[in-house]
Structures are given as structure tokens and as C-alpha cells.
């Protein structure tokens, strides 16, 4: 038990909240109610904390159910009467509702090894964790795609000549979007290039001059040096990717937080 955990348990005990101290150890170490109760009892002996010393008399707290009471609780659980089982434990052991529920769930796990205790907060955190992981995967995909496009584009431009072209035509699709056809001169030869980025309304107009890069190793590889052709796709992937990454971190933080 680390010093931080020990201090937290001691703080709960001094506040007269022994059941919460037991539950805290259960959740922290993922141990049974009985083991958590034994740890709390050991810490009480070590620190000398007793109910009298925390300012409020507290009835002895059971760490497990045995004997006829356990048999009665088991029968009630088998018949699906969990609420009645909790009431029986409360009346027999004189404990609070939360501790009685924890004791009944200990018996429920013995009766049915596949028993799962319903915890609304836990369920919400589980969903948040799954959603956070999913959004993080999607965000990484978006950011990786943006990075890959930027890398290969930069590699191509580093091996290119920058020239000036003229928009001579706008090629339109049935959807109304259009892309420019640019004519330019490179190494004494007139060439033509049609952009692969269609937009509506069009980002170019006939007669407009635009700068472009022509790859010296592969003249067919041309990049218009404009925001639309050079950066629109990268930004369109990077911004949503960064936003989804931030949202996923928030979800995962919520999933790990203890309430």
C-alpha cells in the first residue's frame, strides 16, 4: 500500500467513513470486500484509530456474510430477490445500505461466478473509454494521412521547378463543381495540366495566372502552388484529426477518473 493510498484510507477512517475506506481499497486494488476489510482493520490497529477516537460510535462492520444469514441471502438471490436480500443483511448486521449492498454482491458472486454488479457510473465510464479509443484511432488515421500527404508533396516540390501558368479552361462535373486546366511552358515546351481538385463555386477563373511546380524527374507530376491544390486536403484532414484527438483525450480522462 503506497503512502498516498494509506493517507486516503486514514483520512476516511478519521472522518468516521469506514465503509467508504473499504470500498476505496476494493476499487483501488480490485480485491474482495473481505480482503479490503482486513486491510482497513490492519491500518486501524497500526494507527490506533477506533470509532471512539473519530467522534462517532460506529457499530462493528462485518467484512463477509457467514452461517444461516449467508444461506438466506443465497436463497433470496437465487429467486431474484436482491432488494429483499439487502434488507435482510441491513436488519441483521445493522449496517448501511451501501455496505449491505456490497456484502450481498459478495454472496452473489459466489452464487453466480458470472454475476456483474451494475454501476451506472462504471457503465458510463466504460462507454466513454470505448468511444475515446475509437475517436483516438480515427484521429490518428486523419493526422497520419495529412502527414503522409504533406511528406510526399514536400518531397516532390523539393525536386521541382516553379513556373507560372495560365488558366485556359474550367472543367465541370455533373454536380456543378469545376477544376482548372492550366497551360504553362517548361524547358521550352508548352504543356497543359488539369487540377484534380474540383470546387463549387470555382476557386479559379479563366485568364488567371497561377504558380505551379513541375517535377524535374517526372514532368507529369505537377502541383499548383495555391492553397486549394496544395493545402486544402492537408488542412481538411489535420484539423478534424486534431479536434477528434482532443475529444478522445477528454473521454479517456473521464473513463479513468474515480468518482
Short mmCIF file of C-alpha atoms in Angstrom, two decimals:
data_model
loop_
_atom_site.label_atom_id
_atom_site.label_comp_id
_atom_site.label_asym_id
_atom_site.label_seq_id
_atom_site.Cartn_x
_atom_site.Cartn_y
_atom_site.Cartn_z
CA UNK A 1 0.00 0.00 0.00
CA UNK A 2 1.55 3.29 -1.07
CA UNK A 3 1.77 6.28 1.23
CA UNK A 4 -0.84 8.17 -0.79
CA UNK A 5 -3.38 5.33 -0.55
CA UNK A 6 -2.64 4.83 3.12
CA UNK A 7 -3.18 8.54 3.81
CA UNK A 8 -6.51 8.49 1.96
CA UNK A 9 -7.75 5.46 3.93
CA UNK A 10 -6.63 7.01 7.20
CA UNK A 11 -8.42 10.23 6.27
CA UNK A 12 -11.66 8.33 5.65
CA UNK A 13 -11.33 6.41 8.91
CA UNK A 14 -10.76 9.56 10.93
CA UNK A 15 -13.88 11.01 9.30
CA UNK A 16 -15.87 8.00 10.51
CA UNK A 17 -16.35 6.65 6.98
CA UNK A 18 -15.08 3.10 7.37
CA UNK A 19 -17.36 1.62 4.65
CA UNK A 20 -16.03 4.15 2.16
CA UNK A 21 -12.47 3.27 3.16
CA UNK A 22 -13.20 -0.40 2.45
CA UNK A 23 -14.80 0.41 -0.89
CA UNK A 24 -11.86 2.66 -1.80
CA UNK A 25 -9.40 -0.20 -1.27
CA UNK A 26 -11.66 -2.58 -3.21
CA UNK A 27 -11.69 -0.30 -6.23
CA UNK A 28 -8.01 0.65 -5.97
CA UNK A 29 -6.62 -2.90 -5.71
CA UNK A 30 -9.54 -4.79 -7.32
CA UNK A 31 -9.84 -7.08 -4.29
CA UNK A 32 -12.74 -8.66 -2.43
CA UNK A 33 -14.76 -6.89 0.25
CA UNK A 34 -13.28 -9.22 2.88
CA UNK A 35 -9.68 -8.52 1.87
CA UNK A 36 -10.34 -4.78 1.81
CA UNK A 37 -11.93 -5.02 5.27
CA UNK A 38 -8.88 -6.85 6.59
CA UNK A 39 -6.57 -4.16 5.22
CA UNK A 40 -8.66 -1.45 6.86
CA UNK A 41 -8.66 -3.35 10.17
CA UNK A 42 -4.86 -3.68 9.99
CA UNK A 43 -4.50 0.04 9.35
CA UNK A 44 -6.83 0.78 12.28
CA UNK A 45 -4.60 -1.28 14.54
CA UNK A 46 -1.47 0.38 13.16
CA UNK A 47 -2.75 3.94 13.58
CA UNK A 48 -4.78 3.33 16.71
CA UNK A 49 -7.93 4.66 15.10
CA UNK A 50 -11.12 3.40 16.72
CA UNK A 51 -14.75 4.53 16.42
CA UNK A 52 -14.40 6.30 19.77
CA UNK A 53 -11.47 8.34 18.50
CA UNK A 54 -13.20 9.64 15.38
CA UNK A 55 -16.01 11.24 17.29
CA UNK A 56 -18.96 8.95 16.49
CA UNK A 57 -19.80 5.48 17.75
CA UNK A 58 -20.00 3.07 14.88
CA UNK A 59 -21.24 -0.48 15.07
CA UNK A 60 -18.72 -3.22 14.20
CA UNK A 61 -18.68 -3.74 10.46
CA UNK A 62 -18.75 -7.20 9.00
CA UNK A 63 -16.45 -8.00 6.13
CA UNK A 64 -18.37 -11.04 4.94
CA UNK A 65 -21.59 -12.98 5.50
CA UNK A 66 -21.49 -16.43 7.09
CA UNK A 67 -23.78 -19.06 8.57
CA UNK A 68 -27.58 -19.03 8.31
CA UNK A 69 -27.62 -15.40 7.12
CA UNK A 70 -25.49 -16.32 4.12
CA UNK A 71 -27.84 -19.23 3.35
CA UNK A 72 -30.87 -16.94 3.50
CA UNK A 73 -29.21 -14.34 1.27
CA UNK A 74 -28.19 -17.01 -1.23
CA UNK A 75 -31.75 -18.32 -1.46
CA UNK A 76 -33.12 -14.82 -1.96
CA UNK A 77 -30.58 -14.13 -4.71
CA UNK A 78 -31.38 -17.40 -6.47
CA UNK A 79 -35.04 -16.40 -6.56
CA UNK A 80 -34.16 -12.97 -7.93
CA UNK A 81 -34.99 -11.02 -4.75
CA UNK A 82 -31.82 -8.99 -4.38
CA UNK A 83 -33.51 -5.99 -2.75
CA UNK A 84 -35.00 -8.19 -0.05
CA UNK A 85 -31.59 -9.78 0.49
CA UNK A 86 -30.09 -6.33 1.09
CA UNK A 87 -32.83 -5.51 3.59
CA UNK A 88 -32.21 -8.77 5.45
CA UNK A 89 -28.48 -8.01 5.70
CA UNK A 90 -29.16 -4.48 6.95
CA UNK A 91 -31.53 -5.64 9.66
CA UNK A 92 -29.29 -8.48 10.83
CA UNK A 93 -25.90 -6.73 10.74
CA UNK A 94 -27.10 -3.17 11.40
CA UNK A 95 -25.10 -1.71 8.52
CA UNK A 96 -25.81 0.99 5.97
CA UNK A 97 -27.42 0.44 2.60
CA UNK A 98 -24.18 0.75 0.65
CA UNK A 99 -22.29 -1.74 2.83
CA UNK A 100 -25.21 -4.15 2.81
CA UNK A 101 -25.26 -3.99 -0.98
CA UNK A 102 -21.53 -4.74 -1.14
CA UNK A 103 -21.95 -7.71 1.22
CA UNK A 104 -24.85 -9.07 -0.83
CA UNK A 105 -22.84 -8.72 -4.03
CA UNK A 106 -20.03 -10.74 -2.46
CA UNK A 107 -22.51 -13.58 -1.92
CA UNK A 108 -23.96 -13.04 -5.42
CA UNK A 109 -20.52 -13.60 -6.95
CA UNK A 110 -20.24 -16.89 -5.06
CA UNK A 111 -23.72 -17.98 -6.16
CA UNK A 112 -23.08 -16.94 -9.77
CA UNK A 113 -19.42 -16.53 -10.86
CA UNK A 114 -20.65 -14.64 -13.94
CA UNK A 115 -22.50 -12.07 -11.83
CA UNK A 116 -21.79 -8.48 -12.82
CA UNK A 117 -22.69 -5.68 -10.45
CA UNK A 118 -24.50 -2.84 -12.21
CA UNK A 119 -22.85 0.51 -11.68
CA UNK A 120 -24.24 3.40 -13.68
CA UNK A 121 -21.05 5.44 -13.39
CA UNK A 122 -18.94 2.43 -14.29
CA UNK A 123 -21.07 1.72 -17.36
CA UNK A 124 -20.83 5.32 -18.50
CA UNK A 125 -17.07 5.26 -17.99
CA UNK A 126 -16.80 2.01 -19.96
CA UNK A 127 -18.71 3.57 -22.85
CA UNK A 128 -16.54 6.69 -22.59
CA UNK A 129 -13.41 4.55 -22.73
CA UNK A 130 -14.60 2.68 -25.82
CA UNK A 131 -15.63 5.89 -27.54
CA UNK A 132 -12.38 7.56 -26.57
CA UNK A 133 -10.31 4.73 -28.03
CA UNK A 134 -12.38 4.76 -31.23
CA UNK A 135 -12.05 8.53 -31.67
CA UNK A 136 -8.33 8.35 -30.98
CA UNK A 137 -7.87 5.70 -33.69
CA UNK A 138 -9.86 7.82 -36.16
CA UNK A 139 -7.91 10.96 -35.22
CA UNK A 140 -4.58 9.18 -35.66
CA UNK A 141 -5.74 7.97 -39.09
CA UNK A 142 -6.65 11.54 -40.11
CA UNK A 143 -3.42 13.02 -38.78
CA UNK A 144 -1.30 10.26 -40.32
CA UNK A 145 -2.97 10.75 -43.72
CA UNK A 146 -2.32 14.51 -43.53
CA UNK A 147 1.31 13.91 -42.56
CA UNK A 148 1.86 11.39 -45.37
CA UNK A 149 0.35 13.72 -48.00
CA UNK A 150 2.47 16.61 -46.72
CA UNK A 151 5.63 14.47 -46.75
CA UNK A 152 5.25 13.22 -50.32
CA UNK A 153 4.18 16.65 -51.55
CA UNK A 154 7.25 18.23 -49.95
CA UNK A 155 9.48 15.56 -51.46
CA UNK A 156 8.03 16.25 -54.91
CA UNK A 157 8.34 20.04 -54.58
CA UNK A 158 11.98 19.74 -53.48
CA UNK A 159 12.68 18.13 -56.87
CA UNK A 160 10.56 20.57 -58.89
CA UNK A 161 10.88 23.79 -60.88
CA UNK A 162 8.48 26.63 -60.13
CA UNK A 163 6.87 28.16 -63.20
CA UNK A 164 3.84 30.34 -63.95
CA UNK A 165 0.81 29.03 -65.82
CA UNK A 166 -2.41 30.41 -67.20
CA UNK A 167 -5.91 29.05 -66.55
CA UNK A 168 -7.33 28.48 -70.03
CA UNK A 169 -10.43 26.42 -69.22
CA UNK A 170 -12.62 25.21 -66.35
CA UNK A 171 -13.64 21.54 -66.49
CA UNK A 172 -17.01 20.97 -64.87
CA UNK A 173 -18.63 17.88 -63.36
CA UNK A 174 -22.31 16.99 -63.39
CA UNK A 175 -22.51 18.11 -59.75
CA UNK A 176 -21.54 21.66 -60.74
CA UNK A 177 -18.01 21.56 -59.34
CA UNK A 178 -15.14 22.58 -61.59
CA UNK A 179 -11.36 22.33 -61.80
CA UNK A 180 -8.91 24.48 -63.79
CA UNK A 181 -6.95 23.49 -66.86
CA UNK A 182 -3.60 25.30 -66.75
CA UNK A 183 -1.21 25.84 -69.67
CA UNK A 184 2.42 26.55 -68.94
CA UNK A 185 5.87 26.45 -70.53
CA UNK A 186 8.64 24.26 -69.14
CA UNK A 187 12.06 23.78 -70.72
CA UNK A 188 10.90 25.35 -73.98
CA UNK A 189 7.82 23.10 -74.29
CA UNK A 190 4.21 24.12 -73.84
CA UNK A 191 2.31 21.82 -71.54
CA UNK A 192 -1.15 21.51 -70.07
CA UNK A 193 -2.25 20.33 -66.63
CA UNK A 194 -5.73 19.75 -65.22
CA UNK A 195 -6.14 20.05 -61.48
CA UNK A 196 -7.70 17.10 -59.65
CA UNK A 197 -9.39 19.36 -57.08
CA UNK A 198 -12.93 20.34 -58.01
CA UNK A 199 -14.79 23.07 -56.16
CA UNK A 200 -18.08 24.95 -56.22
CA UNK A 201 -18.03 27.87 -56.56
CA UNK A 202 -14.80 27.55 -58.55
CA UNK A 203 -11.58 28.71 -56.91
CA UNK A 204 -10.13 29.76 -60.27
CA UNK A 205 -11.28 31.66 -63.32
CA UNK A 206 -10.23 31.62 -66.97
CA UNK A 207 -7.35 34.02 -67.64
CA UNK A 208 -5.98 33.78 -64.10
CA UNK A 209 -2.22 33.24 -63.71
CA UNK A 210 -1.16 30.66 -61.16
CA UNK A 211 2.23 29.41 -59.97
CA UNK A 212 2.94 25.69 -60.17
CA UNK A 213 5.66 23.15 -59.51
CA UNK A 214 6.84 20.73 -62.23
CA UNK A 215 8.79 17.70 -61.02
CA UNK A 216 12.11 17.52 -62.86
CA UNK A 217 12.23 13.71 -62.60
CA UNK A 218 8.60 13.22 -63.63
CA UNK A 219 7.20 16.20 -65.63
CA UNK A 220 3.71 14.70 -65.43
CA UNK A 221 3.77 15.33 -61.67
CA UNK A 222 2.52 18.89 -61.28
CA UNK A 223 1.37 20.76 -58.17
CA UNK A 224 -0.41 24.11 -58.31
CA UNK A 225 1.17 26.42 -55.73
CA UNK A 226 -2.18 27.58 -54.33
CA UNK A 227 -3.95 26.93 -51.04
CA UNK A 228 -6.71 24.95 -52.74
CA UNK A 229 -4.47 22.46 -54.50
CA UNK A 230 -1.57 22.35 -52.08
CA UNK A 231 -3.06 22.76 -48.60
CA UNK A 232 -6.83 22.23 -48.65
CA UNK A 233 -6.68 18.44 -48.30
CA UNK A 234 -3.94 18.52 -45.67
CA UNK A 235 -5.80 21.08 -43.56
CA UNK A 236 -9.09 19.24 -44.17
CA UNK A 237 -7.57 16.14 -42.58
CA UNK A 238 -5.37 17.69 -39.91
CA UNK A 239 -7.95 20.00 -38.29
CA UNK A 240 -10.65 17.32 -37.74
CA UNK A 241 -7.91 14.89 -36.68
CA UNK A 242 -6.60 17.29 -34.03
CA UNK A 243 -10.14 18.01 -32.80
CA UNK A 244 -11.01 14.31 -32.53
CA UNK A 245 -7.73 13.67 -30.72
CA UNK A 246 -8.60 16.33 -28.15
CA UNK A 247 -12.11 14.90 -27.69
CA UNK A 248 -10.73 11.37 -27.31
CA UNK A 249 -8.33 12.55 -24.58
CA UNK A 250 -11.26 14.13 -22.70
CA UNK A 251 -13.26 10.88 -22.94
CA UNK A 252 -10.31 8.75 -21.80
CA UNK A 253 -9.63 11.11 -18.88
CA UNK A 254 -13.27 10.79 -17.80
CA UNK A 255 -13.05 6.99 -18.12
CA UNK A 256 -10.01 6.82 -15.81
CA UNK A 257 -11.27 9.30 -13.23
CA UNK A 258 -12.55 7.92 -9.94
CA UNK A 259 -15.88 9.20 -8.67
#
